[in-house]
Tab-separated table of C-alpha atoms in Angstrom:
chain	number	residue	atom	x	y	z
A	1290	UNK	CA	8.710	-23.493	21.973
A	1291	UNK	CA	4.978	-23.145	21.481
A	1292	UNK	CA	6.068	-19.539	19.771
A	1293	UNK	CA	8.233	-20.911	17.351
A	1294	UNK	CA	5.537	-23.692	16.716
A	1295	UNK	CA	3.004	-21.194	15.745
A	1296	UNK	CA	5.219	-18.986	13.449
A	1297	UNK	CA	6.266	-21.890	11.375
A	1298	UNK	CA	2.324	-23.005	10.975
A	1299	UNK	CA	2.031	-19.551	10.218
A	1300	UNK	CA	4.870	-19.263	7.462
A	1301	UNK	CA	3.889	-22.614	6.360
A	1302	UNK	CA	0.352	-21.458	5.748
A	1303	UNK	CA	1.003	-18.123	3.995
A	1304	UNK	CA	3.970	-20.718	1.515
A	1305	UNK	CA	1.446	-22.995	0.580
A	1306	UNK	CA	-1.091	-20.295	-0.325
A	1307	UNK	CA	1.688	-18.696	-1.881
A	1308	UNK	CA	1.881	-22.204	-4.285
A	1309	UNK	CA	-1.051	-22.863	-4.892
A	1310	UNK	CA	-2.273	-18.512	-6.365
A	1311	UNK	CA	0.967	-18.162	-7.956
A	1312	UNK	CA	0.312	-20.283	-11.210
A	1313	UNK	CA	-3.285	-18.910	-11.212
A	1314	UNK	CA	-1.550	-15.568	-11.184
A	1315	UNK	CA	1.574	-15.828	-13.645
A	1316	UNK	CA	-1.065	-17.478	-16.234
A	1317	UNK	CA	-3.337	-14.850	-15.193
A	1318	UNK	CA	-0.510	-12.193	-16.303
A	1319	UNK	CA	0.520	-14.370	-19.104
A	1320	UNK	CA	-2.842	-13.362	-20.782
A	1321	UNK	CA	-4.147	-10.544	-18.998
A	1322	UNK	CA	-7.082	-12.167	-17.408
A	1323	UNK	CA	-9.180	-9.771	-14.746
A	1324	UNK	CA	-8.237	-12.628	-12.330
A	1325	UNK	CA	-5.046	-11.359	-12.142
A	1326	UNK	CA	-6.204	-8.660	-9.969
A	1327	UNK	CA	-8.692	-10.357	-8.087
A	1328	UNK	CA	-5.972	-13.096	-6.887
A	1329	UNK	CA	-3.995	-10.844	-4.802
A	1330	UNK	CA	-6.431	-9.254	-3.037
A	1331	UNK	CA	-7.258	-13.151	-1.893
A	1332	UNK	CA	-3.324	-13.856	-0.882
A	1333	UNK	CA	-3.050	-10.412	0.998
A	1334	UNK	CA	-6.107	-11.355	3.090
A	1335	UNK	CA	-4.438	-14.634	3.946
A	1336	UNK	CA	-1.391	-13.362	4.656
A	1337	UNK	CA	-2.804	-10.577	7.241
A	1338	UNK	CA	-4.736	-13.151	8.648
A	1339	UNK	CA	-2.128	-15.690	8.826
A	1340	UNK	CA	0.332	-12.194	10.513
A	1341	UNK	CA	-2.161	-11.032	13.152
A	1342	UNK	CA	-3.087	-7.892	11.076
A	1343	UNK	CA	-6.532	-6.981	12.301
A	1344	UNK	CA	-7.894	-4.446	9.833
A	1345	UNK	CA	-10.702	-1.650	10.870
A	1346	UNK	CA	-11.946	0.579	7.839
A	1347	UNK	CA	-13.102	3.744	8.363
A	1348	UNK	CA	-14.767	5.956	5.262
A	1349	UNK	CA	-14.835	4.222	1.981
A	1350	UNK	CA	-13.331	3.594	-1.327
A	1351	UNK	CA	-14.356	5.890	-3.952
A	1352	UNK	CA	-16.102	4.327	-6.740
A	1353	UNK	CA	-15.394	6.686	-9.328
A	1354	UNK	CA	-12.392	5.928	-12.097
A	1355	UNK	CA	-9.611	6.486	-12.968
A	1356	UNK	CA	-8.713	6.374	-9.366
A	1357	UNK	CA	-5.316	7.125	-7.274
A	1358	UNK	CA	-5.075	6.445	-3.600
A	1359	UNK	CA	-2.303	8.534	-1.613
A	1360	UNK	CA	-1.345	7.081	1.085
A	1361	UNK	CA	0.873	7.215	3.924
A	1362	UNK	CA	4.016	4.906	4.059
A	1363	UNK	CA	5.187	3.074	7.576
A	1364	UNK	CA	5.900	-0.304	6.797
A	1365	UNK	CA	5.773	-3.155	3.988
A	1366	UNK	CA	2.756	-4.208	6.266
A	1367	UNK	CA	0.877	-0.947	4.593
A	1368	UNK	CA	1.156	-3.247	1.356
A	1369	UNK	CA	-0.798	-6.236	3.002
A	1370	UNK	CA	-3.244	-4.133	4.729
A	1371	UNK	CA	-3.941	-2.128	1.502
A	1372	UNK	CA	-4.134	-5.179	-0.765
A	1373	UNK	CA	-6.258	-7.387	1.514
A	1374	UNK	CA	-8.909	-3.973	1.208
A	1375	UNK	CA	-9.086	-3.456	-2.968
A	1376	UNK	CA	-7.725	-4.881	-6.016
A	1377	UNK	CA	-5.089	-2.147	-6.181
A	1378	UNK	CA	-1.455	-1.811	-8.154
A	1379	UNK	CA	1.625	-0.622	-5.940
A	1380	UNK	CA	3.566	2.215	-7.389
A	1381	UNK	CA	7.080	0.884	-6.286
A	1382	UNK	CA	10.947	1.962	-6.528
A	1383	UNK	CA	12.595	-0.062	-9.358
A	1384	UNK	CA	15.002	-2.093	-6.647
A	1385	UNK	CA	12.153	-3.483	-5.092
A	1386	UNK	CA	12.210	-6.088	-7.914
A	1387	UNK	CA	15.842	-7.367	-6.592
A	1388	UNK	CA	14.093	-7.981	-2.832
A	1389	UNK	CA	13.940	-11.853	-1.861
A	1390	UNK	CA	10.625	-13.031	-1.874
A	1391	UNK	CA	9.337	-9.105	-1.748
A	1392	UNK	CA	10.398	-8.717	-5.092
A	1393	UNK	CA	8.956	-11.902	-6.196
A	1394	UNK	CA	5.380	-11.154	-4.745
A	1395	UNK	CA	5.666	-7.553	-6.552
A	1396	UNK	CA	6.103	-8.528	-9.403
A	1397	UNK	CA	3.896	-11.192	-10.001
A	1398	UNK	CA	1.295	-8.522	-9.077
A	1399	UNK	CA	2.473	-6.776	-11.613
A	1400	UNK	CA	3.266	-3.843	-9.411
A	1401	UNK	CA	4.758	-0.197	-11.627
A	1402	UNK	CA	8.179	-0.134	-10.725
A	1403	UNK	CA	10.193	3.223	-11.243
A	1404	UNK	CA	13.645	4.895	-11.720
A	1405	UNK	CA	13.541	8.195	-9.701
A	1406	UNK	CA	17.018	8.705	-10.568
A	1407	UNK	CA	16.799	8.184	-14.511
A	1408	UNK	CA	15.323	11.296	-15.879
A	1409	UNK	CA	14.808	10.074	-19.614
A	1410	UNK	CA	12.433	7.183	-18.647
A	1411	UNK	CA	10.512	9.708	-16.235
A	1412	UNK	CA	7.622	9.818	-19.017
A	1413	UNK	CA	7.465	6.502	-20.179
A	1414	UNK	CA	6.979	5.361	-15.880
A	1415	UNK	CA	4.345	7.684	-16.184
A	1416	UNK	CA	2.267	6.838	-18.822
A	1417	UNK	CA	2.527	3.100	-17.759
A	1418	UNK	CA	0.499	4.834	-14.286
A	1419	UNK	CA	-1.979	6.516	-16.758
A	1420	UNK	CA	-2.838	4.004	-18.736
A	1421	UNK	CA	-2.881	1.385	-16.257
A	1422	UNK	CA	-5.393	3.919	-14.286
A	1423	UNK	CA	-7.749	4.617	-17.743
A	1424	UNK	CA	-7.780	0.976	-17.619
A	1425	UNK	CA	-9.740	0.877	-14.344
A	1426	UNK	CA	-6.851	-0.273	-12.129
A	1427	UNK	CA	-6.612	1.536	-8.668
A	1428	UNK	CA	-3.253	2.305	-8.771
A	1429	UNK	CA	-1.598	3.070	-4.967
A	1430	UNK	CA	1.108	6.092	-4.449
A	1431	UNK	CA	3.340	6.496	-1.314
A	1432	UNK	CA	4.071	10.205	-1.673
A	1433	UNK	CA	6.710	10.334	0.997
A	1434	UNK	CA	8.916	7.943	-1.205
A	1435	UNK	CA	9.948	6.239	1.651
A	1436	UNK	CA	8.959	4.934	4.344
A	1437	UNK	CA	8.539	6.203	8.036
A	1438	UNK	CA	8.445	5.226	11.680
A	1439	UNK	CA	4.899	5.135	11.441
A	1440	UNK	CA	4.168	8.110	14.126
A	1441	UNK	CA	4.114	10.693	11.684
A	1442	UNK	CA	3.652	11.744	8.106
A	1443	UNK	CA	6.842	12.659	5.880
A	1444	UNK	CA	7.088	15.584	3.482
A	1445	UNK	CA	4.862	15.080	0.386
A	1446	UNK	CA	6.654	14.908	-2.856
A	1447	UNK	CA	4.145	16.162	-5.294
A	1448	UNK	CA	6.501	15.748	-8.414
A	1449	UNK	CA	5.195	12.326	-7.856
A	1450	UNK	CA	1.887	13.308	-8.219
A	1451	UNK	CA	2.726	13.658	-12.234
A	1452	UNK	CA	1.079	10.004	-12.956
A	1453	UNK	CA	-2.507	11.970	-12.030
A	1454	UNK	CA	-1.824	14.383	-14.679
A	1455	UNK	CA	-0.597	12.083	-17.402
A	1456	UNK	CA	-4.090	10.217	-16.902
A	1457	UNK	CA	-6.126	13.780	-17.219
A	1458	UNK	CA	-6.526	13.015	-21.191
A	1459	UNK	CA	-7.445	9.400	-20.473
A	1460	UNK	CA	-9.547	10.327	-18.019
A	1461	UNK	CA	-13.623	9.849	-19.545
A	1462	UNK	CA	-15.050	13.028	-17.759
A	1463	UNK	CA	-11.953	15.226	-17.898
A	1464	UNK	CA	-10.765	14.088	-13.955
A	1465	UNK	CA	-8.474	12.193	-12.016
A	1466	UNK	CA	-9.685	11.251	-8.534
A	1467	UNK	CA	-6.985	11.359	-6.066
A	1468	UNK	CA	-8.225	10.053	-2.449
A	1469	UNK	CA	-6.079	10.305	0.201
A	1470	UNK	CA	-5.435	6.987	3.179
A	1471	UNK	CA	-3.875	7.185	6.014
A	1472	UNK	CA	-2.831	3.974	7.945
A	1473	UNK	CA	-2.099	4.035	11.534
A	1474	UNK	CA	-0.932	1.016	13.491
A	1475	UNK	CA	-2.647	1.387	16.737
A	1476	UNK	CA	-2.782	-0.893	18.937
A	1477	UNK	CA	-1.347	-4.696	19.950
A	1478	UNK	CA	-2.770	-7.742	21.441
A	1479	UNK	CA	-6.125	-5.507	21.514
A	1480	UNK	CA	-4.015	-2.260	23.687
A	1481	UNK	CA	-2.821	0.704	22.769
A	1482	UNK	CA	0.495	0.651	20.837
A	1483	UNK	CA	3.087	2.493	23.691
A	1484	UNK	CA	5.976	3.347	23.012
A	1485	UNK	CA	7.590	-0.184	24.035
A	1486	UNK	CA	5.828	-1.440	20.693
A	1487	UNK	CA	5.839	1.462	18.446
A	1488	UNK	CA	8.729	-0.509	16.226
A	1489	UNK	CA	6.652	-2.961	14.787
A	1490	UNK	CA	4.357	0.094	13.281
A	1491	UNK	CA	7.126	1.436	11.184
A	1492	UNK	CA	9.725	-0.125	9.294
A	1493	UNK	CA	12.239	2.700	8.084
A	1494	UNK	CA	15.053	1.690	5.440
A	1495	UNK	CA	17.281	1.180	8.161
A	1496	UNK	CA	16.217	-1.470	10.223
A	1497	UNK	CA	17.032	-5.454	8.736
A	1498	UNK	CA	13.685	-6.746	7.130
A	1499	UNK	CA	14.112	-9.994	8.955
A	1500	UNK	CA	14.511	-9.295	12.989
A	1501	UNK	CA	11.705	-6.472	12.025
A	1502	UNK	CA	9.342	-9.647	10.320
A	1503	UNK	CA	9.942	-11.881	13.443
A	1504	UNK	CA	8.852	-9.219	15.796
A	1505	UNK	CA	5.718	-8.805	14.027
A	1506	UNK	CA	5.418	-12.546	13.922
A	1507	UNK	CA	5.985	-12.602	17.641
A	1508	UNK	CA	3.577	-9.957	17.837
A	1509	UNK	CA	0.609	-12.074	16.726
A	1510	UNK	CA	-1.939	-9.313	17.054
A	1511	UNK	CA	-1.675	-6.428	15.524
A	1512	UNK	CA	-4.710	-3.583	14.393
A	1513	UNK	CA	-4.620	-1.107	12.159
A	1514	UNK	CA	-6.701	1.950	11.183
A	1515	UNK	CA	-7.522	2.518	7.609
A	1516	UNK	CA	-8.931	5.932	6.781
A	1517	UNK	CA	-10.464	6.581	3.549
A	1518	UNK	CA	-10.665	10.398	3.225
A	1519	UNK	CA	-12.284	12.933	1.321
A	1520	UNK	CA	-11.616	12.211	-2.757
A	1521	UNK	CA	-9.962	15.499	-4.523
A	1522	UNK	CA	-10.765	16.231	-7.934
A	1523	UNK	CA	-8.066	16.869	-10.513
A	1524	UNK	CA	-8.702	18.631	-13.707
A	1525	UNK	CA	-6.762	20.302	-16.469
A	1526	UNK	CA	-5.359	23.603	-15.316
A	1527	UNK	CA	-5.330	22.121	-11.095
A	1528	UNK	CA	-1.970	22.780	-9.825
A	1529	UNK	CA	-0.074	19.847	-8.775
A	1530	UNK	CA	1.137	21.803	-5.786
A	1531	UNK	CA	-2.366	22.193	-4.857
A	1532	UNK	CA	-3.294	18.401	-4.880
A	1533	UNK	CA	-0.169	17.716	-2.883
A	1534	UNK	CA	-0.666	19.800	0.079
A	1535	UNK	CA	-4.485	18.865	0.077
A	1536	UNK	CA	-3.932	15.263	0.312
A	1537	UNK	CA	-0.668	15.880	2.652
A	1538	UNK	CA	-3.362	17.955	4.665
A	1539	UNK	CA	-6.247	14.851	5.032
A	1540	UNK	CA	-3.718	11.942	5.616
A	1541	UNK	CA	-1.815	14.138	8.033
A	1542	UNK	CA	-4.885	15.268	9.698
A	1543	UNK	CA	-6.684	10.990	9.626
A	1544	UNK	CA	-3.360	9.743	10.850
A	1545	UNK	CA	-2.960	11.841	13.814
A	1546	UNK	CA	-6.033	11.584	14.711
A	1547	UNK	CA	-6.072	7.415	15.171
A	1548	UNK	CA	-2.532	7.830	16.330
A	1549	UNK	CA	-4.212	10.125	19.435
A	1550	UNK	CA	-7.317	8.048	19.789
A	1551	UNK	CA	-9.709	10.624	18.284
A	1552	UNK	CA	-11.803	8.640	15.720
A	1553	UNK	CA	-12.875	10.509	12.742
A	1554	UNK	CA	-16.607	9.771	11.600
């Protein structure tokens, strides 16, 4: 009883915030005011705090622009914990739009959606991500392209790395900074995540969204590990090859270590 209490105060909550940002934000789009990137950042922080999700930062967010952060992909939490840290724009897949509520929250911040499978609109996708980079937006790219079970890093696609490329003759000085993230849900109700609660770190494509939310929910206490790693540099001529297995190499090499209780400096 005094579960169920809590997660409706706690849906209730994260609704009425939902409310009261989301005509601030849609007029915000309406006429592209800088508060609608500012706004989410607030909701995200709400809506970790309002889940449990207990956020510890290690490194920091480069400074420099036009920025892309690579990141590793377990769970739509990654979205929350990422947004509640920067005013940042989600590179998403283009059904993500169709989601209930999901699709609602993407797109009102104004998240890049794509067609993988569409070949011809490849290059129009992509300079959306440039420009929207040149423009000083921090734009946020799950390489794996999908999502995991959160104890390990996927294969790297670095075709998708073309959006740091398009922005090279954007780019002021000539570069693209590309840091890596890694994410790693480590522990719950302030333990070490065993393997009893290692679901409700990842979320792969196969698992129904709501039983997956209500375990969290249950949860109530949740931390994660958010490494900011070592920024590459992109230039004209860099191979995208090259980037990809760098920043596979640093997220692989942050994530494993939370995931095995070694703390990087």
């Amino acid at each position: 009883m005094i579960t169920s209490l809590r997660i409706g105060f706690l849906l209730f909550v994260i609704m009425v915030s939902t409310l009261l940002l989301a005509p601030l934000q849609v007029a915000g789009l309406a006429f592209d005011w800088r508060i609608r990137r500012r706004l989410p950042r607030l909701w995200h922080r709400i809506a970790c705090r309002m889940l449990g999700i207990r956020i510890h930062v290690h490194g920091r967010l480069d400074s420099r622009r036009p920025l892309l952060l690579a990141a590793n992909h377990a769970s739509w939490k990654d979205i929350l914990v990422l947004g509640a840290l920067a005013d940042v724009v989600f590179i998403a897949k283009n059904e993500v739009k169709t989601w209930p509520v999901f699709g609602l929250l993407a797109r009102l911040q104004k998240s890049i959606f794509v067609v993988r499978e569409e070949k011809r609109r490849t290059g129009d996708q992509v300079n959306e991500i440039a420009e929207r980079m040149a423009d000083g937006e921090i734009v946020v790219l799950f390489p794996e392209g999908t999502t995991s079970d959160g104890n390990r890093l996927l294969e790297v696609k670095s075709s998708l790395f073309g959006a740091a490329a398009a922005a090279l003759p954007l780019a002021p000085q000539g570069v693209v900074y590309v840091q890596p993230v890694a994410i790693a849900y480590t522990r719950v109700y302030g333990l070490p995540m065993g393997r009893f609660h290692r679901p409700l770190a990842g979320w792969p494509g196969d698992v129904p969204l709501l039983p997956h939310l209500i375990g969290v929910l249950k949860a109530g206490a949740l931390d994660v590990d958010v490494s900011f790693g070592e920024t590459v540099e992109y230039r004209e001529g860099d191979k995208r090859k090259q980037l990809s297995a760098a920043i596979e190499g640093r997220i692989r090499t942050m994530l494993l270590d939370h995931l095995r209780g070694r703390h990087p400096g």
